[in-house]
Each structure stands twice: as structure tokens, then as C-alpha cells.
Amino acid sequence: MTDETTGESARPRGPWDPDPNAPPAPKVTERRLGPISVRVERTAKDQPQGDGGRTGVLDKGQSPVWAILSTLLLGGFLWWMTGSLIVVLAALFGLLVHEYGHVLAMNRYGMGPARIYIIPFLGGLAKGQRPPTTEWHGVLVSLAGPAFGLIAVLPLLGIWYATGQSEWLIGAFFVALINLVNMAPAPPLDGSHALGPVLARVHPMLEKAALITIGGLVVVWGLTTGRWILAVFLALSLLGQLQRGNGRSSETPLTGREAGLSLLLYLVTAAACVAVALGTLLPLSNDGVSGALETGLRVLNLDRFLGTSQ
């Protein structure tokens, strides 16, 4: 074999030699985000096209030090609100199971490897490496958190049954509450990502109007019940929703069948969250379901809005 450019005999390419047909290596830069975590970035134009060029950031996840610190801050905040270490442990366990449900779904639908982030004073976040390719996958990922998160109630009920300590029931109720609140169709909660595409299929402005209206009501609820941090967080998300354009150009829209299934799954998941929340309160109520419902509304400070307070 002869090299036509030099006229010299070309030696066979060994395993140590670069493959001339391989795509150029992506440009990798590092940017420090705060005092601890480092994120590796790859520019979109240099990114290999095997995933459609949609991966712009290689996310290494939350650093262990910051994850521990965030968990301690969140746990301290919950303890300050509830005054119960058992409820704090139950809520943190339920939060991790909820987010792990998102992680499983993200990895299943090609968005992984997904990571879990703990956000001080607010909760958790599951983040994939790339967005969903279809709105249907986005709906399933959004509902996977609340649906899977209800599983965390089972071991708490088992501990209550074994020990008779009612605090474990209250902890189980808070776990159900985490999943139920996330079903609210208010950005950036899971319900907005699950129900939004269904409304957008009718008309994009219907999605925006519904999410902003419900999100505004949730912000008002947070402000009037003293949940200031949550209210500010949701208010900022609402501003982002107002600035966001209509449509999801990077995702395949729902088909008619998928829209119907999305609505059905949303209603079933929401109903399951309500049922589990009431079920955890039934052993603490002397008035059956009505008493459990009244207790749940009182915890959420919704009794006075609905005229059920005494």
C-alpha cells in the first residue's frame, strides 16, 4: 500500500493511532458554579450527533458536600415547621422516593443519566441530561414522581402499625401531601408539565391562561398562609411562564390518543394522592372520611377559604 501524497509506503494503522473517520472530539470547557460544584459543558456545534445534538451540558450532578448541606438545611427548615424529627425523616424519605420516580422515567425515555438535586427550604429536583423528545414522554416523566412517590407511604405505615406511634402516620400524610401538592397545575410543579400539553393541544393560549391563573391562586394561598418561600418561588416561575413563548418546538406534540391518556393518568394519579392522604389521617380521625378531610384542609389552611372552618 502506498501513500499517494508522499509516494512512501504507508504502514498499517495500529490501535494507538487516531481513527481518521472518527468525528472530531467535542470542545470541553469547565465552569465553576459556586464554591463547590463544577459543571462540564460541551458546545452544541461540537457535540456528536448521535443524540440529535440535543445534549448541550454534561451534568455531573450535585456535589456530595453541597447535597449534604442542602439536605441539612431542608431538614432543619422542616423541623422548624413541624417540630417532629420523625416527620422530618419521613418527609425527606418521601421526597427522595418522589424524585427517584422522575429519575427512573427519565432514564427509561432517553433523558438520562438523570440526577437528583436537593434544594434548601424548597424540596428536590430531578434533572435529565436532555429534554424529552415527545410531549408524551414528558407527561409520563412528570407523573412518575407523584405516582412512584406514594410508595414511600408503605414503610411508614408499617412502622406505625408496629410501634403505634401516631407521628409516623403524620409523616406518611406529609409524604402523600408532597405528591398531592406537586399535582397542582401551577408552574413549575409536576401537574403543570403533565396537564399543560393536554391544554396546549386545544390551544396554546389555553395552557398559558390556565397555568397562570392556577399558579396565581397558589401564590396567593402561599402569601396568605405564611408560606413565603414557596410563594416567592412560584411567583418567579409564573414570571418565567409569562415570558415563555407558545409551543414546544423541540418536542413532538401529543396525539389525540395520547392527550386522552394523559388526562386520564393525571386524574388517576391526583385521585390516588388524595386517597392516600385521607387514608393516612383516617386512624387519627373520630369522624371517618369527613373528619380526615377536614383535618387535611386545615393543614393546608384551605378550610377558611372553603368555609369549612369552625
mmCIF file of C-alpha atoms in Angstrom:
data_model
loop_
_atom_site.group_PDB
_atom_site.id
_atom_site.type_symbol
_atom_site.label_atom_id
_atom_site.label_comp_id
_atom_site.label_asym_id
_atom_site.label_seq_id
_atom_site.Cartn_x
_atom_site.Cartn_y
_atom_site.Cartn_z
ATOM 1 C CA MET A 1 0.000 0.000 0.000
ATOM 2 C CA THR A 2 1.370 3.422 -0.993
ATOM 3 C CA ASP A 3 0.627 6.901 0.326
ATOM 4 C CA GLU A 4 -0.335 8.872 -2.777
ATOM 5 C CA THR A 5 0.739 12.196 -1.278
ATOM 6 C CA THR A 6 4.288 11.199 -0.380
ATOM 7 C CA GLY A 7 4.887 8.148 -2.540
ATOM 8 C CA GLU A 8 6.113 6.289 0.542
ATOM 9 C CA SER A 9 4.785 3.014 1.777
ATOM 10 C CA ALA A 10 2.095 3.620 4.435
ATOM 11 C CA ARG A 11 2.250 1.372 7.488
ATOM 12 C CA PRO A 12 -0.966 -0.249 8.786
ATOM 13 C CA ARG A 13 -2.841 1.827 11.369
ATOM 14 C CA GLY A 14 -2.315 0.479 14.861
ATOM 15 C CA PRO A 15 -4.760 0.631 17.785
ATOM 16 C CA TRP A 16 -2.855 3.601 19.208
ATOM 17 C CA ASP A 17 -3.386 5.718 16.088
ATOM 18 C CA PRO A 18 -6.420 8.050 15.816
ATOM 19 C CA ASP A 19 -9.248 6.869 13.618
ATOM 20 C CA PRO A 20 -9.312 9.150 10.540
ATOM 21 C CA ASN A 21 -13.069 8.539 10.159
ATOM 22 C CA ALA A 22 -13.921 9.402 13.763
ATOM 23 C CA PRO A 23 -15.766 12.692 14.412
ATOM 24 C CA PRO A 24 -13.687 15.489 15.941
ATOM 25 C CA ALA A 25 -13.500 15.487 19.722
ATOM 26 C CA PRO A 26 -16.025 17.850 21.333
ATOM 27 C CA LYS A 27 -14.764 21.029 22.872
ATOM 28 C CA VAL A 28 -14.898 20.690 26.637
ATOM 29 C CA THR A 29 -14.801 23.616 28.996
ATOM 30 C CA GLU A 30 -15.299 23.812 32.727
ATOM 31 C CA ARG A 31 -17.172 26.499 34.581
ATOM 32 C CA ARG A 32 -17.310 26.775 38.361
ATOM 33 C CA LEU A 33 -20.811 27.187 39.783
ATOM 34 C CA GLY A 34 -20.335 28.421 43.319
ATOM 35 C CA PRO A 35 -17.573 27.329 45.690
ATOM 36 C CA ILE A 36 -18.044 23.589 45.271
ATOM 37 C CA SER A 37 -19.691 22.186 42.155
ATOM 38 C CA VAL A 38 -18.130 22.136 38.702
ATOM 39 C CA ARG A 39 -20.150 21.632 35.549
ATOM 40 C CA VAL A 40 -18.644 20.369 32.303
ATOM 41 C CA GLU A 41 -20.032 21.986 29.162
ATOM 42 C CA ARG A 42 -19.872 20.956 25.535
ATOM 43 C CA THR A 43 -20.740 23.410 22.821
ATOM 44 C CA ALA A 44 -23.691 22.360 20.674
ATOM 45 C CA LYS A 45 -21.821 22.705 17.368
ATOM 46 C CA ASP A 46 -19.028 20.374 18.559
ATOM 47 C CA GLN A 47 -21.364 17.821 20.121
ATOM 48 C CA PRO A 48 -21.629 14.371 18.496
ATOM 49 C CA GLN A 49 -24.881 13.975 16.626
ATOM 50 C CA GLY A 50 -25.816 10.551 17.964
ATOM 51 C CA ASP A 51 -28.483 12.066 20.187
ATOM 52 C CA GLY A 52 -29.694 14.596 17.693
ATOM 53 C CA GLY A 53 -27.374 17.286 19.014
ATOM 54 C CA ARG A 54 -29.705 17.956 21.905
ATOM 55 C CA THR A 55 -27.173 17.420 24.669
ATOM 56 C CA GLY A 56 -25.583 20.775 25.422
ATOM 57 C CA VAL A 57 -24.470 20.112 29.012
ATOM 58 C CA LEU A 58 -22.866 17.094 30.589
ATOM 59 C CA ASP A 59 -24.282 17.380 34.105
ATOM 60 C CA LYS A 60 -22.182 15.733 36.798
ATOM 61 C CA GLY A 61 -24.883 16.278 39.405
ATOM 62 C CA GLN A 62 -24.853 17.892 42.815
ATOM 63 C CA SER A 63 -21.595 17.594 44.713
ATOM 64 C CA PRO A 64 -21.755 15.381 47.838
ATOM 65 C CA VAL A 65 -20.819 18.240 50.168
ATOM 66 C CA TRP A 66 -23.489 20.551 48.812
ATOM 67 C CA ALA A 67 -26.044 17.715 48.759
ATOM 68 C CA ILE A 68 -25.456 17.007 52.454
ATOM 69 C CA LEU A 69 -25.572 20.702 53.332
ATOM 70 C CA SER A 70 -28.770 21.208 51.323
ATOM 71 C CA THR A 71 -30.398 18.210 52.994
ATOM 72 C CA LEU A 72 -29.483 19.520 56.444
ATOM 73 C CA LEU A 73 -30.896 22.948 55.607
ATOM 74 C CA LEU A 74 -34.094 21.434 54.250
ATOM 75 C CA GLY A 75 -34.399 19.099 57.241
ATOM 76 C CA GLY A 76 -33.846 21.971 59.660
ATOM 77 C CA PHE A 77 -36.495 24.011 57.914
ATOM 78 C CA LEU A 78 -38.976 21.117 58.116
ATOM 79 C CA TRP A 79 -38.169 20.587 61.793
ATOM 80 C CA TRP A 80 -38.773 24.287 62.448
ATOM 81 C CA MET A 81 -42.175 23.960 60.742
ATOM 82 C CA THR A 82 -43.283 20.655 62.297
ATOM 83 C CA GLY A 83 -41.236 20.235 65.490
ATOM 84 C CA SER A 84 -41.024 16.484 64.869
ATOM 85 C CA LEU A 85 -37.874 14.596 63.897
ATOM 86 C CA ILE A 86 -39.994 11.642 62.737
ATOM 87 C CA VAL A 87 -41.969 13.849 60.354
ATOM 88 C CA VAL A 88 -38.721 15.362 59.055
ATOM 89 C CA LEU A 89 -37.221 11.925 58.344
ATOM 90 C CA ALA A 90 -40.455 10.769 56.704
ATOM 91 C CA ALA A 91 -40.695 13.878 54.530
ATOM 92 C CA LEU A 92 -37.062 13.636 53.370
ATOM 93 C CA PHE A 93 -37.506 9.945 52.577
ATOM 94 C CA GLY A 94 -40.705 10.670 50.669
ATOM 95 C CA LEU A 95 -39.023 13.484 48.750
ATOM 96 C CA LEU A 96 -36.164 11.244 47.621
ATOM 97 C CA VAL A 97 -38.550 8.483 46.522
ATOM 98 C CA HIS A 98 -40.622 11.060 44.610
ATOM 99 C CA GLU A 99 -37.588 12.404 42.768
ATOM 100 C CA TYR A 100 -36.291 8.899 42.111
ATOM 101 C CA GLY A 101 -39.547 8.189 40.286
ATOM 102 C CA HIS A 102 -38.684 11.022 37.908
ATOM 103 C CA VAL A 103 -35.140 9.666 37.542
ATOM 104 C CA LEU A 104 -36.376 6.189 36.590
ATOM 105 C CA ALA A 105 -38.711 7.624 33.957
ATOM 106 C CA MET A 106 -36.049 9.986 32.565
ATOM 107 C CA ASN A 107 -33.571 7.146 32.203
ATOM 108 C CA ARG A 108 -36.254 4.962 30.627
ATOM 109 C CA TYR A 109 -37.085 7.528 27.939
ATOM 110 C CA GLY A 110 -33.577 8.512 26.930
ATOM 111 C CA MET A 111 -33.153 11.633 29.067
ATOM 112 C CA GLY A 112 -30.567 10.204 31.424
ATOM 113 C CA PRO A 113 -28.470 9.678 33.276
ATOM 114 C CA ALA A 114 -30.710 11.836 35.453
ATOM 115 C CA ARG A 115 -29.573 13.404 38.732
ATOM 116 C CA ILE A 116 -31.356 14.400 41.943
ATOM 117 C CA TYR A 117 -30.746 17.818 43.453
ATOM 118 C CA ILE A 118 -31.807 18.855 46.956
ATOM 119 C CA ILE A 119 -32.905 22.491 47.118
ATOM 120 C CA PRO A 120 -32.694 24.120 50.574
ATOM 121 C CA PHE A 121 -36.038 25.288 52.016
ATOM 122 C CA LEU A 122 -37.964 24.102 48.934
ATOM 123 C CA GLY A 123 -37.551 20.400 48.182
ATOM 124 C CA GLY A 124 -35.944 18.443 45.381
ATOM 125 C CA LEU A 125 -35.381 18.429 41.644
ATOM 126 C CA ALA A 126 -34.727 15.634 39.178
ATOM 127 C CA LYS A 127 -32.737 16.779 36.160
ATOM 128 C CA GLY A 128 -32.006 14.858 32.991
ATOM 129 C CA GLN A 129 -29.175 15.362 30.517
ATOM 130 C CA ARG A 130 -31.556 16.286 27.690
ATOM 131 C CA PRO A 131 -35.222 17.232 27.253
ATOM 132 C CA PRO A 132 -37.861 14.657 26.271
ATOM 133 C CA THR A 133 -38.233 14.014 22.562
ATOM 134 C CA THR A 134 -42.035 13.905 22.771
ATOM 135 C CA GLU A 135 -44.647 15.571 24.947
ATOM 136 C CA TRP A 136 -45.976 12.102 25.792
ATOM 137 C CA HIS A 137 -42.662 11.176 27.378
ATOM 138 C CA GLY A 138 -42.685 14.498 29.234
ATOM 139 C CA VAL A 139 -46.120 13.730 30.673
ATOM 140 C CA LEU A 140 -45.019 10.275 31.818
ATOM 141 C CA VAL A 141 -41.879 11.676 33.438
ATOM 142 C CA SER A 142 -43.912 14.337 35.264
ATOM 143 C CA LEU A 143 -46.448 11.858 36.626
ATOM 144 C CA ALA A 144 -43.817 9.278 37.557
ATOM 145 C CA GLY A 145 -42.714 11.359 40.548
ATOM 146 C CA PRO A 146 -46.088 11.604 42.345
ATOM 147 C CA ALA A 147 -47.114 8.055 41.378
ATOM 148 C CA PHE A 148 -43.854 6.443 42.494
ATOM 149 C CA GLY A 149 -43.604 8.754 45.495
ATOM 150 C CA LEU A 150 -46.728 7.243 47.068
ATOM 151 C CA ILE A 151 -44.781 4.014 47.573
ATOM 152 C CA ALA A 152 -42.837 5.793 50.334
ATOM 153 C CA VAL A 153 -46.008 5.782 52.456
ATOM 154 C CA LEU A 154 -45.961 1.987 52.829
ATOM 155 C CA PRO A 155 -42.893 1.564 55.104
ATOM 156 C CA LEU A 156 -44.087 4.490 57.248
ATOM 157 C CA LEU A 157 -47.457 2.821 57.740
ATOM 158 C CA GLY A 158 -45.638 -0.388 58.609
ATOM 159 C CA ILE A 159 -43.591 1.362 61.310
ATOM 160 C CA TRP A 160 -46.768 2.965 62.701
ATOM 161 C CA TYR A 161 -48.501 -0.417 62.801
ATOM 162 C CA ALA A 162 -45.520 -1.963 64.603
ATOM 163 C CA THR A 163 -44.909 0.847 67.096
ATOM 164 C CA GLY A 164 -48.295 2.525 67.478
ATOM 165 C CA GLN A 165 -46.657 5.978 67.281
ATOM 166 C CA SER A 166 -49.079 8.351 65.591
ATOM 167 C CA GLU A 167 -46.221 10.592 64.417
ATOM 168 C CA TRP A 168 -45.429 8.024 61.728
ATOM 169 C CA LEU A 169 -48.972 8.457 60.420
ATOM 170 C CA ILE A 170 -48.452 12.209 60.301
ATOM 171 C CA GLY A 171 -45.168 11.613 58.476
ATOM 172 C CA ALA A 172 -46.987 9.376 55.980
ATOM 173 C CA PHE A 173 -49.557 12.147 55.492
ATOM 174 C CA PHE A 174 -46.794 14.636 54.722
ATOM 175 C CA VAL A 175 -45.354 12.246 52.140
ATOM 176 C CA ALA A 176 -48.761 11.991 50.455
ATOM 177 C CA LEU A 177 -49.051 15.772 50.710
ATOM 178 C CA ILE A 178 -45.740 16.287 48.888
ATOM 179 C CA ASN A 179 -47.057 14.288 45.958
ATOM 180 C CA LEU A 180 -50.508 15.876 46.068
ATOM 181 C CA VAL A 181 -49.192 19.450 46.064
ATOM 182 C CA ASN A 182 -46.982 18.577 43.099
ATOM 183 C CA MET A 183 -50.100 17.610 41.160
ATOM 184 C CA ALA A 184 -51.286 21.234 41.177
ATOM 185 C CA PRO A 185 -51.160 22.527 37.575
ATOM 186 C CA ALA A 186 -49.043 25.523 38.543
ATOM 187 C CA PRO A 187 -45.550 26.061 37.125
ATOM 188 C CA PRO A 188 -43.051 24.601 37.843
ATOM 189 C CA LEU A 189 -44.878 21.792 39.689
ATOM 190 C CA ASP A 190 -45.336 18.377 38.077
ATOM 191 C CA GLY A 191 -49.017 18.985 37.384
ATOM 192 C CA SER A 192 -48.226 21.849 35.022
ATOM 193 C CA HIS A 193 -45.963 19.626 32.899
ATOM 194 C CA ALA A 194 -48.493 16.783 32.910
ATOM 195 C CA LEU A 195 -51.650 18.793 32.167
ATOM 196 C CA GLY A 196 -50.105 21.644 30.177
ATOM 197 C CA PRO A 197 -49.544 19.689 26.938
ATOM 198 C CA VAL A 198 -53.158 18.475 27.029
ATOM 199 C CA LEU A 199 -54.429 22.053 27.279
ATOM 200 C CA ALA A 200 -51.953 23.215 24.628
ATOM 201 C CA ARG A 201 -53.383 20.697 22.191
ATOM 202 C CA VAL A 202 -56.691 22.547 22.422
ATOM 203 C CA HIS A 203 -54.953 25.932 22.101
ATOM 204 C CA PRO A 204 -51.560 27.193 23.317
ATOM 205 C CA MET A 205 -53.174 30.214 24.950
ATOM 206 C CA LEU A 206 -55.488 27.929 26.940
ATOM 207 C CA GLU A 207 -52.466 26.273 28.526
ATOM 208 C CA LYS A 208 -50.846 29.587 29.382
ATOM 209 C CA ALA A 209 -54.063 31.128 30.744
ATOM 210 C CA ALA A 210 -54.895 28.080 32.882
ATOM 211 C CA LEU A 211 -51.403 27.663 34.328
ATOM 212 C CA ILE A 212 -51.038 31.362 35.089
ATOM 213 C CA THR A 213 -54.493 31.545 36.707
ATOM 214 C CA ILE A 214 -53.953 28.486 38.886
ATOM 215 C CA GLY A 215 -50.379 29.490 39.599
ATOM 216 C CA GLY A 216 -51.576 32.919 40.719
ATOM 217 C CA LEU A 217 -54.076 31.322 43.085
ATOM 218 C CA VAL A 218 -51.345 29.128 44.553
ATOM 219 C CA VAL A 219 -49.130 32.177 45.070
ATOM 220 C CA VAL A 220 -51.991 33.959 46.860
ATOM 221 C CA TRP A 221 -52.513 30.867 49.005
ATOM 222 C CA GLY A 222 -48.827 30.827 49.907
ATOM 223 C CA LEU A 223 -48.773 34.500 50.822
ATOM 224 C CA THR A 224 -51.944 34.353 52.938
ATOM 225 C CA THR A 225 -50.884 31.209 54.805
ATOM 226 C CA GLY A 226 -47.339 32.311 55.625
ATOM 227 C CA ARG A 227 -45.582 30.071 53.117
ATOM 228 C CA TRP A 228 -43.445 32.932 51.884
ATOM 229 C CA ILE A 229 -40.564 30.981 50.371
ATOM 230 C CA LEU A 230 -42.860 28.770 48.318
ATOM 231 C CA ALA A 231 -44.912 31.786 47.239
ATOM 232 C CA VAL A 232 -41.852 33.703 46.026
ATOM 233 C CA PHE A 233 -40.528 30.639 44.214
ATOM 234 C CA LEU A 234 -43.843 30.074 42.429
ATOM 235 C CA ALA A 235 -44.162 33.774 41.628
ATOM 236 C CA LEU A 236 -40.784 33.714 39.880
ATOM 237 C CA SER A 237 -41.885 30.642 37.933
ATOM 238 C CA LEU A 238 -45.046 32.471 36.910
ATOM 239 C CA LEU A 239 -42.972 35.337 35.542
ATOM 240 C CA GLY A 240 -40.992 32.822 33.525
ATOM 241 C CA GLN A 241 -44.251 31.352 32.206
ATOM 242 C CA LEU A 242 -45.369 34.800 31.077
ATOM 243 C CA GLN A 243 -42.115 35.337 29.203
ATOM 244 C CA ARG A 244 -42.101 31.897 27.590
ATOM 245 C CA GLY A 245 -43.276 31.661 24.022
ATOM 246 C CA ASN A 246 -46.068 29.346 22.960
ATOM 247 C CA GLY A 247 -45.342 25.880 21.679
ATOM 248 C CA ARG A 248 -42.650 23.247 22.247
ATOM 249 C CA SER A 249 -40.654 23.196 19.040
ATOM 250 C CA SER A 250 -38.235 20.525 20.300
ATOM 251 C CA GLU A 251 -40.912 18.029 21.338
ATOM 252 C CA THR A 252 -43.349 16.015 19.255
ATOM 253 C CA PRO A 253 -46.879 17.133 20.250
ATOM 254 C CA LEU A 254 -49.383 14.770 21.815
ATOM 255 C CA THR A 255 -51.617 12.787 19.522
ATOM 256 C CA GLY A 256 -55.337 12.667 20.256
ATOM 257 C CA ARG A 257 -54.991 9.264 21.931
ATOM 258 C CA GLU A 258 -52.006 10.404 23.997
ATOM 259 C CA ALA A 259 -53.861 13.540 25.091
ATOM 260 C CA GLY A 260 -56.766 11.416 26.344
ATOM 261 C CA LEU A 261 -54.415 9.037 28.147
ATOM 262 C CA SER A 262 -52.503 11.968 29.648
ATOM 263 C CA LEU A 263 -55.682 13.463 31.093
ATOM 264 C CA LEU A 264 -56.781 10.072 32.427
ATOM 265 C CA LEU A 265 -53.403 9.376 34.036
ATOM 266 C CA TYR A 266 -53.356 12.847 35.570
ATOM 267 C CA LEU A 267 -56.798 12.387 37.142
ATOM 268 C CA VAL A 268 -55.982 8.871 38.377
ATOM 269 C CA THR A 269 -52.685 9.991 39.924
ATOM 270 C CA ALA A 270 -54.301 13.018 41.580
ATOM 271 C CA ALA A 271 -57.115 10.841 42.937
ATOM 272 C CA ALA A 272 -54.577 8.343 44.288
ATOM 273 C CA CYS A 273 -52.704 11.140 46.089
ATOM 274 C CA VAL A 274 -55.951 12.389 47.668
ATOM 275 C CA ALA A 275 -56.984 8.867 48.678
ATOM 276 C CA VAL A 276 -53.609 8.065 50.267
ATOM 277 C CA ALA A 277 -53.543 11.399 52.117
ATOM 278 C CA LEU A 278 -57.020 10.800 53.544
ATOM 279 C CA GLY A 279 -56.144 7.191 54.332
ATOM 280 C CA THR A 280 -53.205 8.227 56.494
ATOM 281 C CA LEU A 281 -55.473 10.550 58.503
ATOM 282 C CA LEU A 282 -58.354 8.095 58.990
ATOM 283 C CA PRO A 283 -56.816 6.362 62.059
ATOM 284 C CA LEU A 284 -56.429 9.804 63.674
ATOM 285 C CA SER A 285 -59.997 10.900 62.969
ATOM 286 C CA ASN A 286 -63.078 10.165 65.032
ATOM 287 C CA ASP A 287 -65.429 11.280 62.257
ATOM 288 C CA GLY A 288 -64.323 8.976 59.455
ATOM 289 C CA VAL A 289 -63.638 10.377 55.998
ATOM 290 C CA SER A 290 -65.279 13.736 56.717
ATOM 291 C CA GLY A 291 -63.066 14.251 59.759
ATOM 292 C CA ALA A 292 -59.952 13.240 57.810
ATOM 293 C CA LEU A 293 -60.895 15.626 55.013
ATOM 294 C CA GLU A 294 -61.417 18.470 57.469
ATOM 295 C CA THR A 295 -58.025 17.780 59.056
ATOM 296 C CA GLY A 296 -56.306 17.747 55.675
ATOM 297 C CA LEU A 297 -57.908 21.043 54.655
ATOM 298 C CA ARG A 298 -56.899 22.560 57.977
ATOM 299 C CA VAL A 299 -53.256 21.526 57.486
ATOM 300 C CA LEU A 300 -53.308 23.195 54.072
ATOM 301 C CA ASN A 301 -55.089 26.255 55.520
ATOM 302 C CA LEU A 302 -57.830 25.759 52.952
ATOM 303 C CA ASP A 303 -60.640 25.355 55.479
ATOM 304 C CA ARG A 304 -61.219 29.075 55.778
ATOM 305 C CA PHE A 305 -61.203 29.527 52.013
ATOM 306 C CA LEU A 306 -63.753 26.750 51.552
ATOM 307 C CA GLY A 307 -65.877 27.823 54.504
ATOM 308 C CA THR A 308 -65.330 24.621 56.489
ATOM 309 C CA SER A 309 -63.543 26.155 59.491
ATOM 310 C CA GLN A 310 -65.408 26.265 62.747
#
